[in-house]
Amino acid sequence: GMLTLGLGFSNVEKATLSIGIQQDNIFGSGQNLGLQVSTSKYNTFYGITTTNPYYTEDGISRSFGFTYRSSKPYVEQGGDYRLITQAVSTNFGIPLSELDRIYTGIGVEQTEIVPGTNLPASYQSYANTFGYITKTAPITLGWSRDSRDSYLNPTTGKYIRANGEAGVAGDTKYVRYGGQYQEYYPISKQYTFAFNADLGLGFGLNHQTYPIF
C-alpha cells in the first residue's frame, strides 16, 4: 500500500491539504482501493476507486469510481459562483500482451453551475442554452503500452497512452481525444531524466458548443 500526504499554503488559496491512499488486496479481497482527498479555500476534490485486477481468469480488470469536484473563482477574479461536478463510472482493462492493454468504460456525469455574483457571460450563455444542471453519459476507449521498470519510481522505459471519450447521451454531445508519451533515461544511480508530453483535442457534436467546463 501507499499513503501520500500533502500540505501547502499560498496567499490566494490559503491552506491546501491533500491525502491519498492506495491499497492492494484490501481486506484480503484481492481488490485494490484508492482514495484521494484534496481541499482548499476554493477547490475541493474527493475520489474513490475500487479495482479488481483479475475480474476474469484472462486478466481483464474491472474498476468502479466516484468523483466529486467543487471549484469557485479566486479572489482576483471576483464572484462567488461555483462549479460542481459529480461522476460515477465503470471501466474494464483488457490485456493484449505483457505491455499492451485496452481500456473501455462508461459513466454518468452531472455538472452544476451554481449562480452567484460576477458569473461570467460565457457560463451564463451556456446555462441559458443547456440549463444550470447538465447530465451526460460519456463512453471511453483507450490503449496504453507500459514498459517502465517501476510504476511508482521508474528509471527506464516508456509509457504511451491514447484515448477517446464521447458524450453520446444526455444534455451535452461532444468528443475529445487525448494522448500521452513518457520516457525515462537513467543518468546515474541517483538521477533519472524524464520526458513527458500530454496532448488533448475536443469539439462539440450536433452543432453544440464544446462544454465550457
GROMACS .gro file of C-alpha atoms in nm:
model
  213
    1GLY     CA    1   0.000   0.000   0.000
    2MET     CA    2   0.092   0.365  -0.031
    3LEU     CA    3  -0.004   0.674   0.169
    4THR     CA    4   0.061   1.026   0.040
    5LEU     CA    5   0.014   1.344   0.239
    6GLY     CA    6   0.045   1.700   0.112
    7LEU     CA    7   0.020   2.037   0.283
    8GLY     CA    8   0.064   2.370   0.111
    9PHE     CA    9  -0.002   2.738   0.157
   10SER     CA   10  -0.047   3.027  -0.086
   11ASN     CA   11  -0.166   3.384  -0.046
   12VAL     CA   12  -0.467   3.305  -0.270
   13GLU     CA   13  -0.586   2.957  -0.173
   14LYS     CA   14  -0.454   2.975   0.184
   15ALA     CA   15  -0.400   2.626   0.327
   16THR     CA   16  -0.422   2.328   0.091
   17LEU     CA   17  -0.447   1.972   0.220
   18SER     CA   18  -0.428   1.654   0.015
   19ILE     CA   19  -0.447   1.290   0.124
   20GLY     CA   20  -0.414   0.982  -0.094
   21ILE     CA   21  -0.438   0.613  -0.007
   22GLN     CA   22  -0.363   0.325  -0.243
   23GLN     CA   23  -0.404  -0.024  -0.100
   24ASP     CA   24  -0.370  -0.350  -0.288
   25ASN     CA   25  -0.562  -0.661  -0.181
   26ILE     CA   26  -0.779  -0.464   0.060
   27PHE     CA   27  -0.903  -0.681   0.349
   28GLY     CA   28  -0.774  -0.988   0.163
   29SER     CA   29  -1.038  -0.946  -0.107
   30GLY     CA   30  -0.791  -0.937  -0.396
   31GLN     CA   31  -0.923  -0.593  -0.496
   32ASN     CA   32  -0.741  -0.261  -0.490
   33LEU     CA   33  -0.877   0.051  -0.323
   34GLY     CA   34  -0.779   0.409  -0.397
   35LEU     CA   35  -0.891   0.717  -0.204
   36GLN     CA   36  -0.799   1.077  -0.278
   37VAL     CA   37  -0.899   1.397  -0.097
   38SER     CA   38  -0.783   1.748  -0.180
   39THR     CA   39  -0.930   2.058  -0.025
   40SER     CA   40  -0.858   2.430  -0.012
   41LYS     CA   41  -1.049   2.755   0.019
   42TYR     CA   42  -1.152   2.749  -0.347
   43ASN     CA   43  -1.125   2.388  -0.464
   44THR     CA   44  -1.244   2.057  -0.322
   45PHE     CA   45  -1.197   1.710  -0.469
   46TYR     CA   46  -1.299   1.365  -0.344
   47GLY     CA   47  -1.236   1.044  -0.533
   48ILE     CA   48  -1.270   0.672  -0.463
   49THR     CA   49  -1.181   0.384  -0.693
   50THR     CA   50  -1.204   0.008  -0.647
   51THR     CA   51  -1.031  -0.223  -0.892
   52ASN     CA   52  -1.046  -0.598  -0.936
   53PRO     CA   53  -0.723  -0.664  -1.130
   54TYR     CA   54  -0.831  -1.017  -1.217
   55TYR     CA   55  -1.203  -0.983  -1.285
   56THR     CA   56  -1.167  -1.278  -1.526
   57GLU     CA   57  -0.913  -1.557  -1.548
   58ASP     CA   58  -0.774  -1.396  -1.864
   59GLY     CA   59  -0.658  -1.095  -1.662
   60ILE     CA   60  -0.936  -0.848  -1.751
   61SER     CA   61  -0.964  -0.583  -1.480
   62ARG     CA   62  -1.280  -0.402  -1.369
   63SER     CA   63  -1.293  -0.069  -1.186
   64PHE     CA   64  -1.567   0.137  -1.025
   65GLY     CA   65  -1.509   0.501  -0.947
   66PHE     CA   66  -1.680   0.805  -0.796
   67THR     CA   67  -1.553   1.164  -0.805
   68TYR     CA   68  -1.678   1.493  -0.664
   69ARG     CA   69  -1.524   1.825  -0.757
   70SER     CA   70  -1.624   2.175  -0.646
   71SER     CA   71  -1.447   2.494  -0.750
   72LYS     CA   72  -1.511   2.865  -0.730
   73PRO     CA   73  -1.317   3.165  -0.862
   74TYR     CA   74  -1.018   3.311  -0.687
   75VAL     CA   75  -1.035   3.644  -0.513
   76GLU     CA   76  -0.867   3.820  -0.806
   77GLN     CA   77  -1.144   3.708  -1.041
   78GLY     CA   78  -1.424   3.808  -0.804
   79GLY     CA   79  -1.762   3.648  -0.757
   80ASP     CA   80  -1.890   3.359  -0.551
   81TYR     CA   81  -2.036   3.129  -0.819
   82ARG     CA   82  -1.935   2.764  -0.813
   83LEU     CA   83  -1.896   2.470  -1.050
   84ILE     CA   84  -1.982   2.128  -0.904
   85THR     CA   85  -1.918   1.803  -1.093
   86GLN     CA   86  -2.012   1.454  -0.975
   87ALA     CA   87  -1.941   1.138  -1.173
   88VAL     CA   88  -1.966   0.760  -1.141
   89SER     CA   89  -1.804   0.524  -1.387
   90THR     CA   90  -1.709   0.165  -1.454
   91ASN     CA   91  -1.409   0.065  -1.664
   92PHE     CA   92  -1.256  -0.255  -1.796
   93GLY     CA   93  -0.893  -0.320  -1.882
   94ILE     CA   94  -0.823  -0.588  -2.142
   95PRO     CA   95  -0.462  -0.714  -2.172
   96LEU     CA   96  -0.335  -0.766  -2.525
   97SER     CA   97   0.022  -0.854  -2.429
   98GLU     CA   98   0.260  -0.816  -2.138
   99LEU     CA   99   0.294  -0.444  -2.219
  100ASP     CA  100  -0.027  -0.350  -2.403
  101ARG     CA  101  -0.377  -0.302  -2.263
  102ILE     CA  102  -0.708  -0.170  -2.396
  103TYR     CA  103  -0.943   0.026  -2.171
  104THR     CA  104  -1.314   0.080  -2.219
  105GLY     CA  105  -1.582   0.217  -1.993
  106ILE     CA  106  -1.898   0.417  -1.944
  107GLY     CA  107  -2.004   0.668  -1.683
  108VAL     CA  108  -2.268   0.917  -1.576
  109GLU     CA  109  -2.162   1.273  -1.506
  110GLN     CA  110  -2.355   1.569  -1.368
  111THR     CA  111  -2.228   1.925  -1.372
  112GLU     CA  112  -2.399   2.210  -1.192
  113ILE     CA  113  -2.331   2.579  -1.237
  114VAL     CA  114  -2.424   2.740  -0.905
  115PRO     CA  115  -2.501   3.104  -0.993
  116GLY     CA  116  -2.360   3.385  -0.785
  117THR     CA  117  -2.207   3.726  -0.822
  118ASN     CA  118  -1.994   3.803  -1.128
  119LEU     CA  119  -2.095   3.487  -1.318
  120PRO     CA  120  -1.900   3.508  -1.647
  121ALA     CA  121  -2.106   3.577  -1.958
  122SER     CA  122  -1.983   3.253  -2.117
  123TYR     CA  123  -2.116   3.047  -1.824
  124GLN     CA  124  -2.446   3.237  -1.827
  125SER     CA  125  -2.485   3.179  -2.200
  126TYR     CA  126  -2.414   2.809  -2.155
  127ALA     CA  127  -2.669   2.787  -1.871
  128ASN     CA  128  -2.930   2.965  -2.084
  129THR     CA  129  -2.883   2.701  -2.356
  130PHE     CA  130  -2.846   2.380  -2.156
  131GLY     CA  131  -2.962   2.475  -1.806
  132TYR     CA  132  -2.768   2.515  -1.484
  133ILE     CA  133  -2.756   2.136  -1.435
  134THR     CA  134  -2.641   1.914  -1.722
  135LYS     CA  135  -2.600   1.539  -1.736
  136THR     CA  136  -2.415   1.323  -1.981
  137ALA     CA  137  -2.309   0.960  -2.022
  138PRO     CA  138  -1.955   0.953  -2.162
  139ILE     CA  139  -1.817   0.640  -2.329
  140THR     CA  140  -1.440   0.593  -2.321
  141LEU     CA  141  -1.198   0.381  -2.521
  142GLY     CA  142  -0.821   0.379  -2.486
  143TRP     CA  143  -0.495   0.193  -2.535
  144SER     CA  144  -0.175   0.200  -2.336
  145ARG     CA  145   0.173   0.047  -2.355
  146ASP     CA  146   0.384   0.044  -2.040
  147SER     CA  147   0.744  -0.075  -2.042
  148ARG     CA  148   0.857   0.119  -1.732
  149ASP     CA  149   1.061  -0.076  -1.481
  150SER     CA  150   0.854   0.060  -1.192
  151TYR     CA  151   0.507   0.214  -1.155
  152LEU     CA  152   0.596   0.429  -0.855
  153ASN     CA  153   0.960   0.520  -0.922
  154PRO     CA  154   1.058   0.443  -1.282
  155THR     CA  155   1.416   0.483  -1.401
  156THR     CA  156   1.389   0.343  -1.754
  157GLY     CA  157   1.123   0.255  -2.009
  158LYS     CA  158   0.828   0.418  -2.182
  159TYR     CA  159   0.461   0.483  -2.117
  160ILE     CA  160   0.233   0.557  -2.414
  161ARG     CA  161  -0.139   0.626  -2.392
  162ALA     CA  162  -0.409   0.715  -2.647
  163ASN     CA  163  -0.772   0.756  -2.551
  164GLY     CA  164  -1.103   0.894  -2.671
  165GLU     CA  165  -1.423   0.997  -2.497
  166ALA     CA  166  -1.765   1.063  -2.648
  167GLY     CA  167  -2.066   1.219  -2.478
  168VAL     CA  168  -2.337   1.048  -2.679
  169ALA     CA  169  -2.627   1.055  -2.434
  170GLY     CA  170  -2.763   1.328  -2.210
  171ASP     CA  171  -2.767   1.705  -2.238
  172THR     CA  172  -2.424   1.761  -2.391
  173LYS     CA  173  -2.283   1.595  -2.704
  174TYR     CA  174  -1.909   1.609  -2.756
  175VAL     CA  175  -1.595   1.415  -2.847
  176ARG     CA  176  -1.247   1.455  -2.705
  177TYR     CA  177  -0.918   1.279  -2.771
  178GLY     CA  178  -0.605   1.256  -2.562
  179GLY     CA  179  -0.254   1.121  -2.586
  180GLN     CA  180   0.046   1.093  -2.356
  181TYR     CA  181   0.407   0.992  -2.405
  182GLN     CA  182   0.657   0.938  -2.124
  183GLU     CA  183   1.015   0.815  -2.143
  184TYR     CA  184   1.276   0.768  -1.872
  185TYR     CA  185   1.656   0.766  -1.912
  186PRO     CA  186   1.885   0.659  -1.626
  187ILE     CA  187   2.169   0.908  -1.585
  188SER     CA  188   2.327   0.758  -1.274
  189LYS     CA  189   2.223   0.552  -0.976
  190GLN     CA  190   2.074   0.861  -0.815
  191TYR     CA  191   1.932   1.054  -1.113
  192THR     CA  192   1.688   0.984  -1.394
  193PHE     CA  193   1.591   1.212  -1.681
  194ALA     CA  194   1.217   1.203  -1.757
  195PHE     CA  195   1.029   1.338  -2.058
  196ASN     CA  196   0.650   1.379  -2.067
  197ALA     CA  197   0.415   1.510  -2.338
  198ASP     CA  198   0.038   1.532  -2.296
  199LEU     CA  199  -0.196   1.648  -2.572
  200GLY     CA  200  -0.574   1.684  -2.597
  201LEU     CA  201  -0.839   1.787  -2.851
  202GLY     CA  202  -1.214   1.827  -2.808
  203PHE     CA  203  -1.514   1.957  -3.001
  204GLY     CA  204  -1.894   1.957  -2.981
  205LEU     CA  205  -2.130   1.733  -3.178
  206ASN     CA  206  -2.470   1.800  -3.340
  207HIS     CA  207  -2.383   2.170  -3.377
  208GLN     CA  208  -2.340   2.203  -3.000
  209THR     CA  209  -2.059   2.402  -2.844
  210TYR     CA  210  -1.792   2.211  -2.653
  211PRO     CA  211  -1.891   2.200  -2.281
  212ILE     CA  212  -1.737   2.506  -2.120
  213PHE     CA  213  -1.640   2.315  -1.807
   0.00000   0.00000   0.00000
